[in-house]
Each structure stands twice: as C-alpha cells, then as structure tokens.
PDB file of C-alpha atoms in Angstrom:
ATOM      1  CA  UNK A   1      -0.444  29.382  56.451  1.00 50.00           C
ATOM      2  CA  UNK A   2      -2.415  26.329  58.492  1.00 49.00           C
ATOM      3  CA  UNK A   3      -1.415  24.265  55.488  1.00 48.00           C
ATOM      4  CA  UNK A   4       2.249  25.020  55.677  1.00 48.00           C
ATOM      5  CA  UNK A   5       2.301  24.293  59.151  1.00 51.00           C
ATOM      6  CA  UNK A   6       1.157  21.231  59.063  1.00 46.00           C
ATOM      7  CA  UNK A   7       2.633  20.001  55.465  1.00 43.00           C
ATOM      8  CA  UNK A   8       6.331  20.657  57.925  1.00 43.00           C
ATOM      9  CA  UNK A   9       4.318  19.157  61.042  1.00 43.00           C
ATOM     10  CA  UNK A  10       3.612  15.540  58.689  1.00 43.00           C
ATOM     11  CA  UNK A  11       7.377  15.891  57.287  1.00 41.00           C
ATOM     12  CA  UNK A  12       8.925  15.923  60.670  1.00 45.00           C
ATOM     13  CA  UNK A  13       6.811  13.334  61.693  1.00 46.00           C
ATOM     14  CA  UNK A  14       8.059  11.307  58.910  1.00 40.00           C
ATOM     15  CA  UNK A  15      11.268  12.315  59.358  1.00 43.00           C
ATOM     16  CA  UNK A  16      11.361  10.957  63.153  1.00 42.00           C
ATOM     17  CA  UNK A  17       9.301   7.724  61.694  1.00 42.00           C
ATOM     18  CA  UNK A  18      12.522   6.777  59.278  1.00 43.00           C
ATOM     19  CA  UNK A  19      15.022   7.982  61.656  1.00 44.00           C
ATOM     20  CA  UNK A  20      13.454   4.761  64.448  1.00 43.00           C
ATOM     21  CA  UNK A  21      13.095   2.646  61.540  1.00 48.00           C
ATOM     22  CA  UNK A  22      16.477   2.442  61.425  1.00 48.00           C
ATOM     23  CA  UNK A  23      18.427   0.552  64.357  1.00 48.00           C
ATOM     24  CA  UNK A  24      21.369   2.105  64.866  1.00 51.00           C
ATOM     25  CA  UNK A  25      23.868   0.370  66.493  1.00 51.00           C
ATOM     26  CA  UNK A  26      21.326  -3.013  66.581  1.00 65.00           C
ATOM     27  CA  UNK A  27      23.745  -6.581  66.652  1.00 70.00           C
ATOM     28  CA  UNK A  28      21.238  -8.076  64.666  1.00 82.00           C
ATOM     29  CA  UNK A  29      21.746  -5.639  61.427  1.00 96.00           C
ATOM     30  CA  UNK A  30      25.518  -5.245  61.714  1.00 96.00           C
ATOM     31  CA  UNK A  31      27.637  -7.668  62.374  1.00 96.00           C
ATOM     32  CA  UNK A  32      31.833  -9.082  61.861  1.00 94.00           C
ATOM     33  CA  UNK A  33      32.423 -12.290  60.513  1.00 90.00           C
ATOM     34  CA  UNK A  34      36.028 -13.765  59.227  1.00 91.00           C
ATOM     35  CA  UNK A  35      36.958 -10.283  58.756  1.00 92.00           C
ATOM     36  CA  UNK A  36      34.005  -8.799  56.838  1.00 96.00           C
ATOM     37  CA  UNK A  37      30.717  -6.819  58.103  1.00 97.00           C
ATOM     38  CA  UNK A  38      27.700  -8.557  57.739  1.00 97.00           C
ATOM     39  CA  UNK A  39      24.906  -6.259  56.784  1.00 98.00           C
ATOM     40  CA  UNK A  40      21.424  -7.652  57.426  1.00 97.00           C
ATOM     41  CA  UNK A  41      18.415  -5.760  56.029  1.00 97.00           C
ATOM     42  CA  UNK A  42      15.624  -8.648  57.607  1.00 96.00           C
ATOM     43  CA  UNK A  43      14.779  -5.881  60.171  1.00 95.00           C
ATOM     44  CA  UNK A  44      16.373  -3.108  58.634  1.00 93.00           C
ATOM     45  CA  UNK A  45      14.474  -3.383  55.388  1.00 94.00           C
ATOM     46  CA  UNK A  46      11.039  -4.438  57.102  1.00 94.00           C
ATOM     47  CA  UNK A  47       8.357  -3.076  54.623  1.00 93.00           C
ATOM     48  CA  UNK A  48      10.019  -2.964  51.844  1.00 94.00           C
ATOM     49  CA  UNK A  49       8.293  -5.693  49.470  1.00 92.00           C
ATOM     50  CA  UNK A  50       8.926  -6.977  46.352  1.00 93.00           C
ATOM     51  CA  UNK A  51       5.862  -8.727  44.418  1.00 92.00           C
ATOM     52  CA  UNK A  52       5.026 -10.537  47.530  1.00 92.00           C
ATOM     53  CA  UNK A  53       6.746  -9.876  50.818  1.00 94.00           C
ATOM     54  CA  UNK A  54       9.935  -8.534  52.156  1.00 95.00           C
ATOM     55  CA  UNK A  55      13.109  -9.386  50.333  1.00 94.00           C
ATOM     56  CA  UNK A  56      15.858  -8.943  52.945  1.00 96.00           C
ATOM     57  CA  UNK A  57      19.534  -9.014  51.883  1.00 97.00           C
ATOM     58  CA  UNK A  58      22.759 -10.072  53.514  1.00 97.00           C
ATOM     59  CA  UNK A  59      25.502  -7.374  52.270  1.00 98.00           C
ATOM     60  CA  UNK A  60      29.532  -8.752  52.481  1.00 98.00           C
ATOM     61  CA  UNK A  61      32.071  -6.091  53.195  1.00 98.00           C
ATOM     62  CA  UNK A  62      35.555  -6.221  53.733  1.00 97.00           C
ATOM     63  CA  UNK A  63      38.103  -3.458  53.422  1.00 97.00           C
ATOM     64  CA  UNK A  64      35.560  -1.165  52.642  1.00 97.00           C
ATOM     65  CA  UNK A  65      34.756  -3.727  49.537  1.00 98.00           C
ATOM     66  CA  UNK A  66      31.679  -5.433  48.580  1.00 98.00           C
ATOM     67  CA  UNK A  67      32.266  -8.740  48.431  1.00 98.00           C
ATOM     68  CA  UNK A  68      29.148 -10.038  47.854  1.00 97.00           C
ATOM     69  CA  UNK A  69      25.531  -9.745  48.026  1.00 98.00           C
ATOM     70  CA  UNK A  70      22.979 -12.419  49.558  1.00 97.00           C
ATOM     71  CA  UNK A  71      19.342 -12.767  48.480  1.00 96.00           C
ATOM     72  CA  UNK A  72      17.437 -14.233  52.016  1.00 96.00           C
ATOM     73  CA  UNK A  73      15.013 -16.300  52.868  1.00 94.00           C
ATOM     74  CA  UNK A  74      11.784 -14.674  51.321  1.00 93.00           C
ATOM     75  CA  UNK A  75       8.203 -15.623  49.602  1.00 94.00           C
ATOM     76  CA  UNK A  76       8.651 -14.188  46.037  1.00 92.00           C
ATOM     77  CA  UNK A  77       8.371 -16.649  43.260  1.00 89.00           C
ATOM     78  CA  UNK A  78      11.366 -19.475  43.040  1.00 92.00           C
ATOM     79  CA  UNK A  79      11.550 -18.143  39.206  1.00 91.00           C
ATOM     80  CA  UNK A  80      12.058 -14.727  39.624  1.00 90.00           C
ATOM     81  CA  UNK A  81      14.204 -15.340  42.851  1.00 92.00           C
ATOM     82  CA  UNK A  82      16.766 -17.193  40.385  1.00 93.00           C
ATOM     83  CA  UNK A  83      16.732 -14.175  37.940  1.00 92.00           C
ATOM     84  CA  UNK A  84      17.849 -12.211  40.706  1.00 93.00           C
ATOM     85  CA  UNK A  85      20.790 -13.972  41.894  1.00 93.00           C
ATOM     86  CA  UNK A  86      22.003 -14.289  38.421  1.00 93.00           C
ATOM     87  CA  UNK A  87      21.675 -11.195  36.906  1.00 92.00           C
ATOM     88  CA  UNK A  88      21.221  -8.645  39.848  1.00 95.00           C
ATOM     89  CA  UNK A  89      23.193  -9.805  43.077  1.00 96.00           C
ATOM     90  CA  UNK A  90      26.749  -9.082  41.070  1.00 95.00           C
ATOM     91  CA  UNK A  91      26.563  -5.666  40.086  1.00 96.00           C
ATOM     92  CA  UNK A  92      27.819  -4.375  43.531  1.00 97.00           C
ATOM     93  CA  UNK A  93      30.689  -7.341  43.815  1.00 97.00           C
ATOM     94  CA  UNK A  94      34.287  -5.514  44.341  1.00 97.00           C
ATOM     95  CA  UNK A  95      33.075  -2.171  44.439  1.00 97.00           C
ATOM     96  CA  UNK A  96      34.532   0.658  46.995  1.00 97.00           C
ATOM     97  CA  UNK A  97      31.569   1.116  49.281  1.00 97.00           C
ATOM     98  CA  UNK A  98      30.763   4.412  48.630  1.00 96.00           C
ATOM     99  CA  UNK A  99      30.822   3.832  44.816  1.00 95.00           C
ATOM    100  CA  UNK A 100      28.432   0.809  45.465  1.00 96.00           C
ATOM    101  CA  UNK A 101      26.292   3.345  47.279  1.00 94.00           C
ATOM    102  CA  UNK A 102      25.699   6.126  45.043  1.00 93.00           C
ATOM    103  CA  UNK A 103      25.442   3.401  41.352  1.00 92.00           C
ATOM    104  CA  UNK A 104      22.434   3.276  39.808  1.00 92.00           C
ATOM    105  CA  UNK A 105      21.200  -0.066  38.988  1.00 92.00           C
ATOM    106  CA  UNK A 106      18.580  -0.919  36.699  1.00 91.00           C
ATOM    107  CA  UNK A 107      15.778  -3.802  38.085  1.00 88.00           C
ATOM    108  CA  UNK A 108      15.187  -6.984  36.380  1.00 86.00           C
ATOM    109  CA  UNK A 109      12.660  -7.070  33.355  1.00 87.00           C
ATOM    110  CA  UNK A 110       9.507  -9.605  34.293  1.00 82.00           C
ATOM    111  CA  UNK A 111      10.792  -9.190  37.852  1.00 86.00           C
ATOM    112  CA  UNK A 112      10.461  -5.441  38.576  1.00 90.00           C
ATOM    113  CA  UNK A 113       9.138  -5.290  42.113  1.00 93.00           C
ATOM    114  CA  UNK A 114      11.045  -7.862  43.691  1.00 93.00           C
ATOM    115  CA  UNK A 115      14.184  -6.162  42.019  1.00 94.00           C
ATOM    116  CA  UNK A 116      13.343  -2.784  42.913  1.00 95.00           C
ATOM    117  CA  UNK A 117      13.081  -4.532  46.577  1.00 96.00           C
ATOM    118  CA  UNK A 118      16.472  -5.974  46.758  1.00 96.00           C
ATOM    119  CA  UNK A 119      17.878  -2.759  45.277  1.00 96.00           C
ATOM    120  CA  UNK A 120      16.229  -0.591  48.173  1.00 97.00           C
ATOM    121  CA  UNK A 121      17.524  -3.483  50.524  1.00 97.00           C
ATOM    122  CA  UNK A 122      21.364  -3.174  49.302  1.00 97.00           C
ATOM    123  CA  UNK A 123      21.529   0.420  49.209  1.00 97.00           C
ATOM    124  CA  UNK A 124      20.002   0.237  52.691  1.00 97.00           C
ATOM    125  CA  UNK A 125      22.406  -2.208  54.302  1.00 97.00           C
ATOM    126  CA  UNK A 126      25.548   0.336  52.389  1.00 98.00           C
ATOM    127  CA  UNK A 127      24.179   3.737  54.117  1.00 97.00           C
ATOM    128  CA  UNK A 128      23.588   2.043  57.439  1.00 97.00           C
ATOM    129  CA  UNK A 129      27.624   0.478  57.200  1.00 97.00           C
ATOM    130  CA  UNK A 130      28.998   3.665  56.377  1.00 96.00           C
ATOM    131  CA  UNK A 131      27.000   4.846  59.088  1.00 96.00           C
ATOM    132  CA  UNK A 132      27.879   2.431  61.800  1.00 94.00           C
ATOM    133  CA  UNK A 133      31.055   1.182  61.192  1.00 87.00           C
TER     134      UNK A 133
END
C-alpha cells in the first residue's frame, strides 16, 4: 500500500516537473515571422542532449505546414552535425503538422544520440505549436 502511494506521489511529481518545463505561452519559444511560426526548442528542449550537449532546433511552420527544420547553434561534433542536416532535417519538410507529429523517424547510424536529440527537439517544438497556436 505505502509503495503505491508513493510510486503515484513520484509520478505526479513528475508530472508537475514536465508540465513547468514547458513554457507555455513564452515569446522566446513561439514566435511569427513572414507568415510562419517559429518554434524554438533552445529553452524548450533544455536537457535534452545529444553526444555532447543540447541540440536545440528551430521548427518552420506555415499553414499548418512544415516548412523546414533548423539544426542550432550546439557543441556536437562538426561531422556528425553535417550528417544531420543532410539526411535528417528533411524528413518533416511539407508535412501537415499533425502528420509530422505522430511519424516515426529513424536516427542517423554513427550519429545516434545527437539524432535521437534533434528528433526529441522537433517533435517537441510540433506538440508545443499545436498547443499554442
């Protein structure tokens, strides 16, 4: 019984820890440009890592669209950054929003954590715009 209680105690602590880890409403994450929101995972997405450190996104959307996806500023290798935007970054480009949401994309062989990373990062910036727009 004392285990139950506090196995539901520690999951709606967790539960209230993701809820504030999310900014809703925050400028900073959300944002118009030429017609488009501008999804920004930099604070959004703090703690999720790749090999190294963070790997924030920028996510494009117009019309309900992706139109593209934005690796940022981060410290993961130069190498494996590259393999990233080429073979990763484009297989959300001109999808419907919530189809972009619920795909399942496979990470990059050699660079597994850092594409895990970005792939938390996108689907992050997709839930918090259908969210918040």
């Amino acid at each position: 019984m004392k285990k139950n209680i506090l196995g539901a105690l520690a999951l709606m602590m967790l539960a209230t820890t993701l809820q504030s880890a999310a900014p809703k409403g925050d400028k900073n994450v959300m944002t118009k440009e030429d017609g488009m929101y501008v999804v920004n995972t930099t604070t959004l997405g703090k703690g999720i890592t790749g090999y190294v450190a963070d790997t924030p996104v920028k996510v494009y959307i117009k019309k309900n669209t992706v139109v593209k996806v934005e690796l940022l500023k981060n410290q993961e290798t130069p190498k494996y950054n590259a393999r990233i935007k080429k073979n990763l970054l484009t297989k959300w480009d001109n999808q419907k929003v919530k189809n972009a949401a619920s795909q399942k994309v496979d990470g990059i062989t050699g660079a597994t954590f850092t594409s895990e990373a970005v792939i938390k990062n996108v689907q992050l910036a997709l839930d918090y715009y259908l969210k918040n727009k």
